[in-house]
Short mmCIF file of C-alpha atoms and ligand atoms in Angstrom, two decimals:
data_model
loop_
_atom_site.label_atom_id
_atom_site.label_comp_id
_atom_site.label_asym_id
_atom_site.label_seq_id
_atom_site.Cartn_x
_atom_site.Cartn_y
_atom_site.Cartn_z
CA UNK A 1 -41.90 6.81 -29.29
CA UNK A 2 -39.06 4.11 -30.46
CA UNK A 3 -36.18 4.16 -28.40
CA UNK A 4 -33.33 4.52 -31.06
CA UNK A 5 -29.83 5.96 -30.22
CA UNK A 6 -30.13 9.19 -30.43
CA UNK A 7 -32.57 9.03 -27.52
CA UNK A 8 -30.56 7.47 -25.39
CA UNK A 9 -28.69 9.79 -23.31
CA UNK A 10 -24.82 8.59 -22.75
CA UNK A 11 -23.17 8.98 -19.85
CA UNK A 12 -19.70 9.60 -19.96
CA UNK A 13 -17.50 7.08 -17.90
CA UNK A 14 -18.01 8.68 -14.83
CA UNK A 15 -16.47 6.27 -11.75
CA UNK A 16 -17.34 5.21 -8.98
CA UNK A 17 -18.56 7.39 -5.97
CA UNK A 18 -16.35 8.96 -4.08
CA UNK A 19 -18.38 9.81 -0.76
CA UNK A 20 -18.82 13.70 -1.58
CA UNK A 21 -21.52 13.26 -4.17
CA UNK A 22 -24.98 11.73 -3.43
CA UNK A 23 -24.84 7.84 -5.13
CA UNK A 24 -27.27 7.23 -8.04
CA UNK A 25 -27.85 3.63 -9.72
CA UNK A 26 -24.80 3.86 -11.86
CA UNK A 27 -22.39 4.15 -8.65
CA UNK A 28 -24.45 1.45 -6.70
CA UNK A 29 -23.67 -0.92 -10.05
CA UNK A 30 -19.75 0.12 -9.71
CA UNK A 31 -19.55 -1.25 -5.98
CA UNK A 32 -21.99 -4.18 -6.99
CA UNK A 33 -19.51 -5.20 -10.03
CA UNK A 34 -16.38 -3.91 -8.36
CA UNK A 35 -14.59 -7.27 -8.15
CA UNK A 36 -15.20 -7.28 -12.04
CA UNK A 37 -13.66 -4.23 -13.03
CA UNK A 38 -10.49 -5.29 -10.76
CA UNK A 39 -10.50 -8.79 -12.65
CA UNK A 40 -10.58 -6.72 -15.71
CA UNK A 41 -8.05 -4.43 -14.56
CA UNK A 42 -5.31 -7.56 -13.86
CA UNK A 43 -6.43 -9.30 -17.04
CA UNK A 44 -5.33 -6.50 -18.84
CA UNK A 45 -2.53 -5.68 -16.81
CA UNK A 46 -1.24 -9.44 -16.55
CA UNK A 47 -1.72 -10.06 -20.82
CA UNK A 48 -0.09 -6.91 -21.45
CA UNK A 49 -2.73 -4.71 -22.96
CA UNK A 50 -1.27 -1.64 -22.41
CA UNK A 51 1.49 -1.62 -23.23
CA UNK A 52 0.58 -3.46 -26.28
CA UNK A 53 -1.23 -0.09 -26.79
CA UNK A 54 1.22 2.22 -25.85
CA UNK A 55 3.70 0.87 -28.33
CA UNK A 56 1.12 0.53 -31.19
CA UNK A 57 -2.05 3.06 -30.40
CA UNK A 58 -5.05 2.44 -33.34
CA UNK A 59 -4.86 -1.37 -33.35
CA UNK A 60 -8.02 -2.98 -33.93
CA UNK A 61 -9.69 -5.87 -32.30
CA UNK A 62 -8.29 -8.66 -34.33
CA UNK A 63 -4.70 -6.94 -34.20
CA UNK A 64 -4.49 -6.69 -30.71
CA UNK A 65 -6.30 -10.50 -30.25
CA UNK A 66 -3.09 -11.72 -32.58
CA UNK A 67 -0.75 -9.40 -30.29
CA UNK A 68 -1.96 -11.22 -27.06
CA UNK A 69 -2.71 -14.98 -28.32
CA UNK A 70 -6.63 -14.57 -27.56
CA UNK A 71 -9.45 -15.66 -29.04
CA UNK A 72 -11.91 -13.45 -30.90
CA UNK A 73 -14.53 -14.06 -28.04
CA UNK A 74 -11.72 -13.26 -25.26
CA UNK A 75 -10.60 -10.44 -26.68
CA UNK A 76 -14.06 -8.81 -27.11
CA UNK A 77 -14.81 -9.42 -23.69
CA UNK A 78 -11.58 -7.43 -22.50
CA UNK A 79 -11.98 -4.98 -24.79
CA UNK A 80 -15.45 -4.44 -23.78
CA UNK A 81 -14.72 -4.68 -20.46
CA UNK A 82 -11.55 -2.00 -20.55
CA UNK A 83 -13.41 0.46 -22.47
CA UNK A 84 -16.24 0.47 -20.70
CA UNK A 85 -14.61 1.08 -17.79
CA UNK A 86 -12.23 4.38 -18.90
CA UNK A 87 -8.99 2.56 -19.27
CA UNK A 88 -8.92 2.43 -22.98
CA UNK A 89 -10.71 4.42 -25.73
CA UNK A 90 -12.47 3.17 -29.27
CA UNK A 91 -12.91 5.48 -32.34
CA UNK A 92 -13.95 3.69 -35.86
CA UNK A 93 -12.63 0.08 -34.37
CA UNK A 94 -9.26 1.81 -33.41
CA UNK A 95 -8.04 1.67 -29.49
CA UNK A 96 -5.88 3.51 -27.63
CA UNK A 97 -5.17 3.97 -24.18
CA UNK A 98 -7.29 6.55 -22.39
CA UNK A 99 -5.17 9.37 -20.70
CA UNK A 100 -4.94 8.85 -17.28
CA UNK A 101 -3.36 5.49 -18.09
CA UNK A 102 -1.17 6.65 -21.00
CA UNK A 103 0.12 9.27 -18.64
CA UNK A 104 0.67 6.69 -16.02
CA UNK A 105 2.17 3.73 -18.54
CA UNK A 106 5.20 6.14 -19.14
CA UNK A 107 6.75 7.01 -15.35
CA UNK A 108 8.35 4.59 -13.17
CA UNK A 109 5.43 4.36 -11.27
CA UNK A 110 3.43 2.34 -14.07
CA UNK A 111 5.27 -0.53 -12.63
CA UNK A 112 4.65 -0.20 -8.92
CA UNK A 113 0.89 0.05 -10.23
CA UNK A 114 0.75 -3.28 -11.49
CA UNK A 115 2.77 -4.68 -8.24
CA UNK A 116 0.25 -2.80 -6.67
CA UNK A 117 -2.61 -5.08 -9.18
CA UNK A 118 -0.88 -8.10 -8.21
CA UNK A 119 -1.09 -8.03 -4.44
CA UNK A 120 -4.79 -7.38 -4.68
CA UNK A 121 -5.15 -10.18 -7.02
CA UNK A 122 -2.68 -12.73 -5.34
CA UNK A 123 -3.18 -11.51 -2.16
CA UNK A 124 -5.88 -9.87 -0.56
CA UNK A 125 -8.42 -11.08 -3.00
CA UNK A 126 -9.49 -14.55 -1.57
CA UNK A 127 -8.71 -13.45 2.06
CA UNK A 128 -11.62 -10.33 1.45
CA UNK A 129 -14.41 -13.08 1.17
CA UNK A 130 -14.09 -13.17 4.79
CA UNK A 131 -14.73 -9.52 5.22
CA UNK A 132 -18.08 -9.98 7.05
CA UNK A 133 -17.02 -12.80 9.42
CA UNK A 134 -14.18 -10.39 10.03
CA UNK A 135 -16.37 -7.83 11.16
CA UNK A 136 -18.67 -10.31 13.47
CA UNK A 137 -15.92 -11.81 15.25
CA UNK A 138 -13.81 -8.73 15.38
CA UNK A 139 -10.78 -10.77 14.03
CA UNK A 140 -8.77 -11.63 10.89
CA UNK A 141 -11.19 -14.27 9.48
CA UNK A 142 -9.75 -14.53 6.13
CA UNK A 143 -5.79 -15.69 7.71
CA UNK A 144 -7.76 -19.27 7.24
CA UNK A 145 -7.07 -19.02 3.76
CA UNK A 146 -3.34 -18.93 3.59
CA UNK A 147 -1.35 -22.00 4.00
CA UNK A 148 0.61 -22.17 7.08
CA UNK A 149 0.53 -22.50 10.63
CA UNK A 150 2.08 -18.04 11.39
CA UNK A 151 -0.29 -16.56 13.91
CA UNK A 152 -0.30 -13.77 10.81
CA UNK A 153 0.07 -13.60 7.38
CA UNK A 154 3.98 -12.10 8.10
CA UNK A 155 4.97 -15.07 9.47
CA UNK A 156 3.41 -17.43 6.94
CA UNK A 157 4.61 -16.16 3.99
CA UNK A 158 8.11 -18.43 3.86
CA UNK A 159 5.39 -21.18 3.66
CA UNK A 160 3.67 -19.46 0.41
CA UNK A 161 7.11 -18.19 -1.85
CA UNK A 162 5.06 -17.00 -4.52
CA UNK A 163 2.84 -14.88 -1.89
CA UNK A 164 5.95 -13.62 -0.88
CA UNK A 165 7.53 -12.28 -3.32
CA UNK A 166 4.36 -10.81 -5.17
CA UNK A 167 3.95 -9.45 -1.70
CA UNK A 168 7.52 -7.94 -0.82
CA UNK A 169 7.66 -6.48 -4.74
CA UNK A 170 4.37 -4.87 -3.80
CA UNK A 171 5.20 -3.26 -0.50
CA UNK A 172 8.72 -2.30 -2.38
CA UNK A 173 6.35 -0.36 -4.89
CA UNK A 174 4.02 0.96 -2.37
CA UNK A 175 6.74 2.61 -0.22
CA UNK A 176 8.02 4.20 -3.21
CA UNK A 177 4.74 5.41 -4.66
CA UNK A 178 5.14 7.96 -1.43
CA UNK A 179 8.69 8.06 0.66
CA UNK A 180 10.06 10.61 -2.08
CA UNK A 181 7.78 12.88 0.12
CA UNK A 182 8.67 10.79 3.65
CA UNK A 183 12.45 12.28 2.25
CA UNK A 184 11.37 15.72 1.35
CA UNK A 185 8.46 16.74 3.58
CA UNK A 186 10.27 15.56 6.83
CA UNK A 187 13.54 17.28 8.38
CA UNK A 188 16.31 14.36 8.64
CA UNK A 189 19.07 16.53 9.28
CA UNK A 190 19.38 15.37 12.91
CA UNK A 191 19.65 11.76 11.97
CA UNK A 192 22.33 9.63 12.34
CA UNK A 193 21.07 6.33 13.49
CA UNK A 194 17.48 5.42 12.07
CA UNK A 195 15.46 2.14 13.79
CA UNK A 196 13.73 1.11 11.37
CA UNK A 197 10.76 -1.23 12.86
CA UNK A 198 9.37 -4.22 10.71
CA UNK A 199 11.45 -2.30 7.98
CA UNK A 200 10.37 -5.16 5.06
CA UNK A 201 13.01 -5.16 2.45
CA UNK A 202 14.81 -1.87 4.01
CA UNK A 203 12.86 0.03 0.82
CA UNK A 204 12.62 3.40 3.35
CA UNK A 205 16.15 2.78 4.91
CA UNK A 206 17.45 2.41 1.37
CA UNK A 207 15.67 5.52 0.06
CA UNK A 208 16.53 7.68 3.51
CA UNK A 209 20.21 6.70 3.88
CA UNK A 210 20.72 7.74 -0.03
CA UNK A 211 19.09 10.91 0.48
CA UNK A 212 21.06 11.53 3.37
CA UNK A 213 24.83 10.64 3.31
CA UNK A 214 25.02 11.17 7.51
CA UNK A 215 22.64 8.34 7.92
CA UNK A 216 22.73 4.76 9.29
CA UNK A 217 19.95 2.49 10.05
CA UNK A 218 19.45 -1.03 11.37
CA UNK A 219 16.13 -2.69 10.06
CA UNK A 220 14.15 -4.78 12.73
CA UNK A 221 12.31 -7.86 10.86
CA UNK A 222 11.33 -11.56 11.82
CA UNK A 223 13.88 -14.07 11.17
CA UNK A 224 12.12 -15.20 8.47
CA UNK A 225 12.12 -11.53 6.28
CA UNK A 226 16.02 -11.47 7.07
CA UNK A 227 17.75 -12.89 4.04
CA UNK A 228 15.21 -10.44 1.73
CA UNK A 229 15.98 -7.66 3.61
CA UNK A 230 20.00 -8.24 3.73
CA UNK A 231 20.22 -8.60 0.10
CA UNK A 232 18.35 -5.93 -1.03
CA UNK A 233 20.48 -3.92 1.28
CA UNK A 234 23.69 -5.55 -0.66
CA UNK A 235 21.91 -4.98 -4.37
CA UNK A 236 21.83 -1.20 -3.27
CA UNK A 237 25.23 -1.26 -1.95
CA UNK A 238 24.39 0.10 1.08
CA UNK A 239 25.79 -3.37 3.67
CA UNK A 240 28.30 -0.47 5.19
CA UNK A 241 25.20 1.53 6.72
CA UNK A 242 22.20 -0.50 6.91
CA UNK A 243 22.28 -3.83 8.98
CA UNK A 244 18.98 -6.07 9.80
CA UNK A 245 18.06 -7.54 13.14
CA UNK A 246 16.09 -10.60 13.55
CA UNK A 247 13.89 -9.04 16.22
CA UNK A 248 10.11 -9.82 17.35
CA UNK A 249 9.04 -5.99 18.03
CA UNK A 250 6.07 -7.49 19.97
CA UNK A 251 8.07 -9.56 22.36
CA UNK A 252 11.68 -8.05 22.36
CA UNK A 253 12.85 -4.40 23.79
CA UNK A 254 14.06 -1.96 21.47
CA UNK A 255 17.70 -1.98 21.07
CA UNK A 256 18.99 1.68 22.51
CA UNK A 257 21.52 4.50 20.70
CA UNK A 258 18.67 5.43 17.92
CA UNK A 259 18.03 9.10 17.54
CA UNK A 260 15.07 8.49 14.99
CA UNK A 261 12.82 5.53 15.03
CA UNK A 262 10.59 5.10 11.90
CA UNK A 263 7.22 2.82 11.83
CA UNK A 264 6.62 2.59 7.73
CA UNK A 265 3.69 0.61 6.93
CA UNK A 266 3.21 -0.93 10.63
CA UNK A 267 0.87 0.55 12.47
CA UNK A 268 -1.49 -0.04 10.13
CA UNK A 269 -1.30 -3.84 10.95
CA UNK A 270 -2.14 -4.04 15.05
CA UNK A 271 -4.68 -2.98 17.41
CA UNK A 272 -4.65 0.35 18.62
CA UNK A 273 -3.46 -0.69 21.66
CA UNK A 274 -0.65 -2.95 20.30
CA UNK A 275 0.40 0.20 18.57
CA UNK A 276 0.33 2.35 21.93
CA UNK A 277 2.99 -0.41 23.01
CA UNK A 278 5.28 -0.51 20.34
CA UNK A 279 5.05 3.40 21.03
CA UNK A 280 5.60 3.80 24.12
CA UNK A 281 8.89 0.83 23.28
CA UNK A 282 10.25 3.88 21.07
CA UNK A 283 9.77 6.64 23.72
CA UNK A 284 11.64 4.89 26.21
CA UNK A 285 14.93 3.67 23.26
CA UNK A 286 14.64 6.95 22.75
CA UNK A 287 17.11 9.96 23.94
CA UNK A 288 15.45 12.78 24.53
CA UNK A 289 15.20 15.38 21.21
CA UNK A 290 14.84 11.66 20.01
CA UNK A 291 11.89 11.74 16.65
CA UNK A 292 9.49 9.09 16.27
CA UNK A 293 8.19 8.81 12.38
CA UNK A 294 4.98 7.19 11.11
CA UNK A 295 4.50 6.56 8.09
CA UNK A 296 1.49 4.73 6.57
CA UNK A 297 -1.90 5.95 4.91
CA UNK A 298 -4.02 7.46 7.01
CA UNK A 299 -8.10 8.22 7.01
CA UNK A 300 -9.92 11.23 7.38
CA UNK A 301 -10.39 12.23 11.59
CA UNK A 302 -14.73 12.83 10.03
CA UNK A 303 -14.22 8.49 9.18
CA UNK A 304 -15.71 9.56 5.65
CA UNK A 305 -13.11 8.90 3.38
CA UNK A 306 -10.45 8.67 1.24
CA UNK A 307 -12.27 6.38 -0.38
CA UNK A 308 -9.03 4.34 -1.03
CA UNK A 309 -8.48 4.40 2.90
CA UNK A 310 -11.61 3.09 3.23
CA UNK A 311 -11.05 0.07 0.52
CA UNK A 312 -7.50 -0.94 1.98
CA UNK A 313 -9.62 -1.39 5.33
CA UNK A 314 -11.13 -4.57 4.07
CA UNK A 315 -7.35 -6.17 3.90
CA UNK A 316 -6.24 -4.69 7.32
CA UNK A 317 -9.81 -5.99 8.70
CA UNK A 318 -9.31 -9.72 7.22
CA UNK A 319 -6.30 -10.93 6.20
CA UNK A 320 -2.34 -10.10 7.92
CA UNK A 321 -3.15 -10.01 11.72
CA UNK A 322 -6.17 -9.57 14.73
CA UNK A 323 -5.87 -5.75 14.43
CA UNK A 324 -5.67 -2.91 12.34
CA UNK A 325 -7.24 -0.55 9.55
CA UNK A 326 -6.42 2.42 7.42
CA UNK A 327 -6.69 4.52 11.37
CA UNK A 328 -7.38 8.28 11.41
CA UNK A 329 -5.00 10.48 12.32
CA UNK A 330 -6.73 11.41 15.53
CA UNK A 331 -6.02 7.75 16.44
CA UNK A 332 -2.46 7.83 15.67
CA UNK A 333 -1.81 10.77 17.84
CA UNK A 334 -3.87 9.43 20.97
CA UNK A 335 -1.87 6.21 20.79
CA UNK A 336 1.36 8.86 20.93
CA UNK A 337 0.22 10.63 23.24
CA UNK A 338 -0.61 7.37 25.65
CA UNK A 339 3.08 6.54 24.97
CA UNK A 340 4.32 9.42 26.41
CA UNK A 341 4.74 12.02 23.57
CA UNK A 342 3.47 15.21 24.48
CA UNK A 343 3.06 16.72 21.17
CA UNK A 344 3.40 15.73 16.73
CA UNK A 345 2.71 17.69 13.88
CA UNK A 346 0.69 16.05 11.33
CA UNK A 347 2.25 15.79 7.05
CA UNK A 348 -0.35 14.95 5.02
CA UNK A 349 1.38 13.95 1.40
CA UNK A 350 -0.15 14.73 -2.31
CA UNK A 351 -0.91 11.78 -4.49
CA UNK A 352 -3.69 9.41 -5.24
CA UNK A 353 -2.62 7.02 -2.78
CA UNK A 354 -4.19 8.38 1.19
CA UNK A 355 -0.47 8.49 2.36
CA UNK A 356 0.73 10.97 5.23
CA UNK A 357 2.96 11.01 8.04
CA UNK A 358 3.46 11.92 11.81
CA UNK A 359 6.43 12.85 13.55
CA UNK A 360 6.49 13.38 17.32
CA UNK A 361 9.94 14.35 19.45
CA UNK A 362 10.54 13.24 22.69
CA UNK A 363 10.83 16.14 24.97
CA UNK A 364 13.27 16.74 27.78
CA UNK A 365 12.26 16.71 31.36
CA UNK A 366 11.42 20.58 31.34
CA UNK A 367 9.84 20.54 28.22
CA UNK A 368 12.47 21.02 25.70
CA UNK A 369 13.46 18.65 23.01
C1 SAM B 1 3.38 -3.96 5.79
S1 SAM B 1 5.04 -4.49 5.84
C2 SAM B 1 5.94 -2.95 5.83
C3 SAM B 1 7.36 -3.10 5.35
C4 SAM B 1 8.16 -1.78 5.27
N1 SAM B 1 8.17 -1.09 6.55
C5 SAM B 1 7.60 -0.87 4.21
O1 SAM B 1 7.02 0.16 4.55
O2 SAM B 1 7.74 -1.17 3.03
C6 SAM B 1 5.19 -4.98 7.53
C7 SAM B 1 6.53 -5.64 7.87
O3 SAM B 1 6.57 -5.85 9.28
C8 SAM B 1 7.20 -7.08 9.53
N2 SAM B 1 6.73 -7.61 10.81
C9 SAM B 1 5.53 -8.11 11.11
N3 SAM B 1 5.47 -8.53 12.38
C10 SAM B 1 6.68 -8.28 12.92
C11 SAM B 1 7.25 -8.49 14.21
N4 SAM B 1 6.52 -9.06 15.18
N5 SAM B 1 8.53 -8.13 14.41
C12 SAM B 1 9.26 -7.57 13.41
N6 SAM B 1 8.77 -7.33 12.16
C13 SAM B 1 7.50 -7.68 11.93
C14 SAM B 1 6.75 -7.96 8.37
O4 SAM B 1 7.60 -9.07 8.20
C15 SAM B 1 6.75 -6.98 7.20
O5 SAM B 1 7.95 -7.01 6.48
#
């Protein structure tokens, strides 16, 4: 029998596996090229492919090589390369973007995708090739690779400017991709001074103190973070209810006269006992009724998934600092519960991204909050 096309039966672009579905030789190849469908993923995001295609679906190969300035061989390679992969579609020559990405190109969260591309490319990219000495030695093995002297990658970005802001832009983008549920799933109502610990730019600050006109907060960051933080505060005109501390939340007490303390994005970074520390830090600021709030992604208790919990592992595990992952839930709460909390309710949020939070009130002496 010849082996023409018609024999060959094509598999639609399927993905890679997600953990619920048995893994044949097409998702082995996926994880085995994965790096290469990221690089083509930033290629295309960083020459503008898509939105070359969402303003002018149907061009053909030597339209869209004119568009971006590429050579005939470059552009066949990306082309190749994005179709193959899902992210565009080809009918007679003629490409447009496939739907999950035209869908995506025309909300405001398009561009916190592509800050999102950027800090895997400019960030955690180089730092992953340490991934397996960071598992043997327990510790961030890939820190090596970013220029400084910080003892983690926090307090070496003022060395690496363009590291930081690809990085601060990101985490700006990330926030937002989920604190429009932080905002709506949580009850604020009896918040009037919000701690906000390692608060980056003051993104969740920002979003929380517009969402609720009661609402003050004072941002702990390292000295370093400061100047970002107050003028992002100033661009939102916010400077009458959000101030910034230049606070190490390692070494330093919590200040006192907070009735909500919120850890967005931090206890993601640090060991689990670090994280029982800065815990049991905010029980004791903390008046009693006082609500503790974190915020971060979170994996599944079974440690089988979401598969993006999973891949955001490999940054925790080599690059900002000795400590951390994408932690279950479970291990959230036992840290809480170390610190003194005797009981949180668990929000998981809806959205591609594994995001969720935990909120846990300290309760009075007999029990009541
Ligand atoms: C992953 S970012 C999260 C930023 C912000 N909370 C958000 O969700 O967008 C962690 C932040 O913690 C800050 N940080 C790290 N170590 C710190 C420390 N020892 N004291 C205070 N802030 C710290 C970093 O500078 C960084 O801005």
């Amino acid at each position: 029998m010849t082996i023409n096309d018609e024999n060959i039966i094509r598999q639609p672009v399927g993905g890679p596996p997600t953990g619920k579905t048995s893994l044949d030789m097409e998702g082995l190849s996926w994880i085995l090229f994965g790096h290469a469908a990221f690089q083509y993923l930033n290629a295309a995001s960083e020459l503008g492919l898509y939105e070359l295609l969402e303003a002018s679906p149907g061009l053909t190969q030597p339209e869209i090589a004119a568009e971006l300035g590429l050579a005939e061989r470059a552009s066949s390679i990306l082309l190749l390369g994005t179709t193959a992969l899902g992210t565009l579609e080809v009918e007679d020559g003629h490409y447009r973007l496939s739907q999950v990405i035209a869908d995506l190109i025309k909300t405001p969260d398009w561009q916190r995708f592509k800050d999102t591309v950027a800090f895997e490319q400019y960030i955690v990219y180089e730092g992953q090739l340490d991934f397996a000495d960071s598992l043997r030695t327990n510790t961030n093995v890939g820190l090596r690779r970013i220029r400084g002297t910080g003892s983690d990658l926090y307090h070496r970005f003022s060395q690496n400017p363009h590291m930081e802001s690809v990085f601060y832009r990101y985490m700006r983008s990330w926030s937002e991709l989920a604190n429009q549920q932080l905002i709506e799933k949580l009850d604020w109502s009896h918040t009037r001074r919000l701690l906000d610990c390692g608060g980056g730019d003051a993104v969740n600050s920002i979003a929380l103190a517009k969402a609720n006109e009661n609402l003050e907060a004072t941002v702990l960051e390292i000295p370093a973070t400061v100047g970002i933080t107050e003028s992002k505060i100033a661009e939102a005109g916010l400077s009458d209810r959000i101030s910034v501390r230049p606070v190490d939340i390692h070494t330093e007490e919590f200040p006192s006269g907070y009735d909500t303390i919120l850890f967005a994005h931090q206890l993601v970074i640090w060991t689990p006992e670090e994280n029982t520390q800065l815990l049991r830090k905010a029980y004791e600021a903390l008046p009693e009724g006082g609500m503790v709030v974190i915020f971060n992604s979170m994996s599944n208790d079974a440690g089988d998934g979401p598969v993006v919990a999973a891949l955001d592992s490999v940054y925790f595990a080599s690059l900002p600092a000795e400590g951390g992952m994408i932690y279950p839930w479970a291990t959230h709460e036992e840290c809480l519960q170390k610190a003194g909390f005797t009981s949180c309710e668990r929000i998981p949020f809806s959205g591609w991204t594994p995001h969720g939070a935990i909120v846990a009130v300290k309760q009075g002496t007999n029990g009541q909050s």
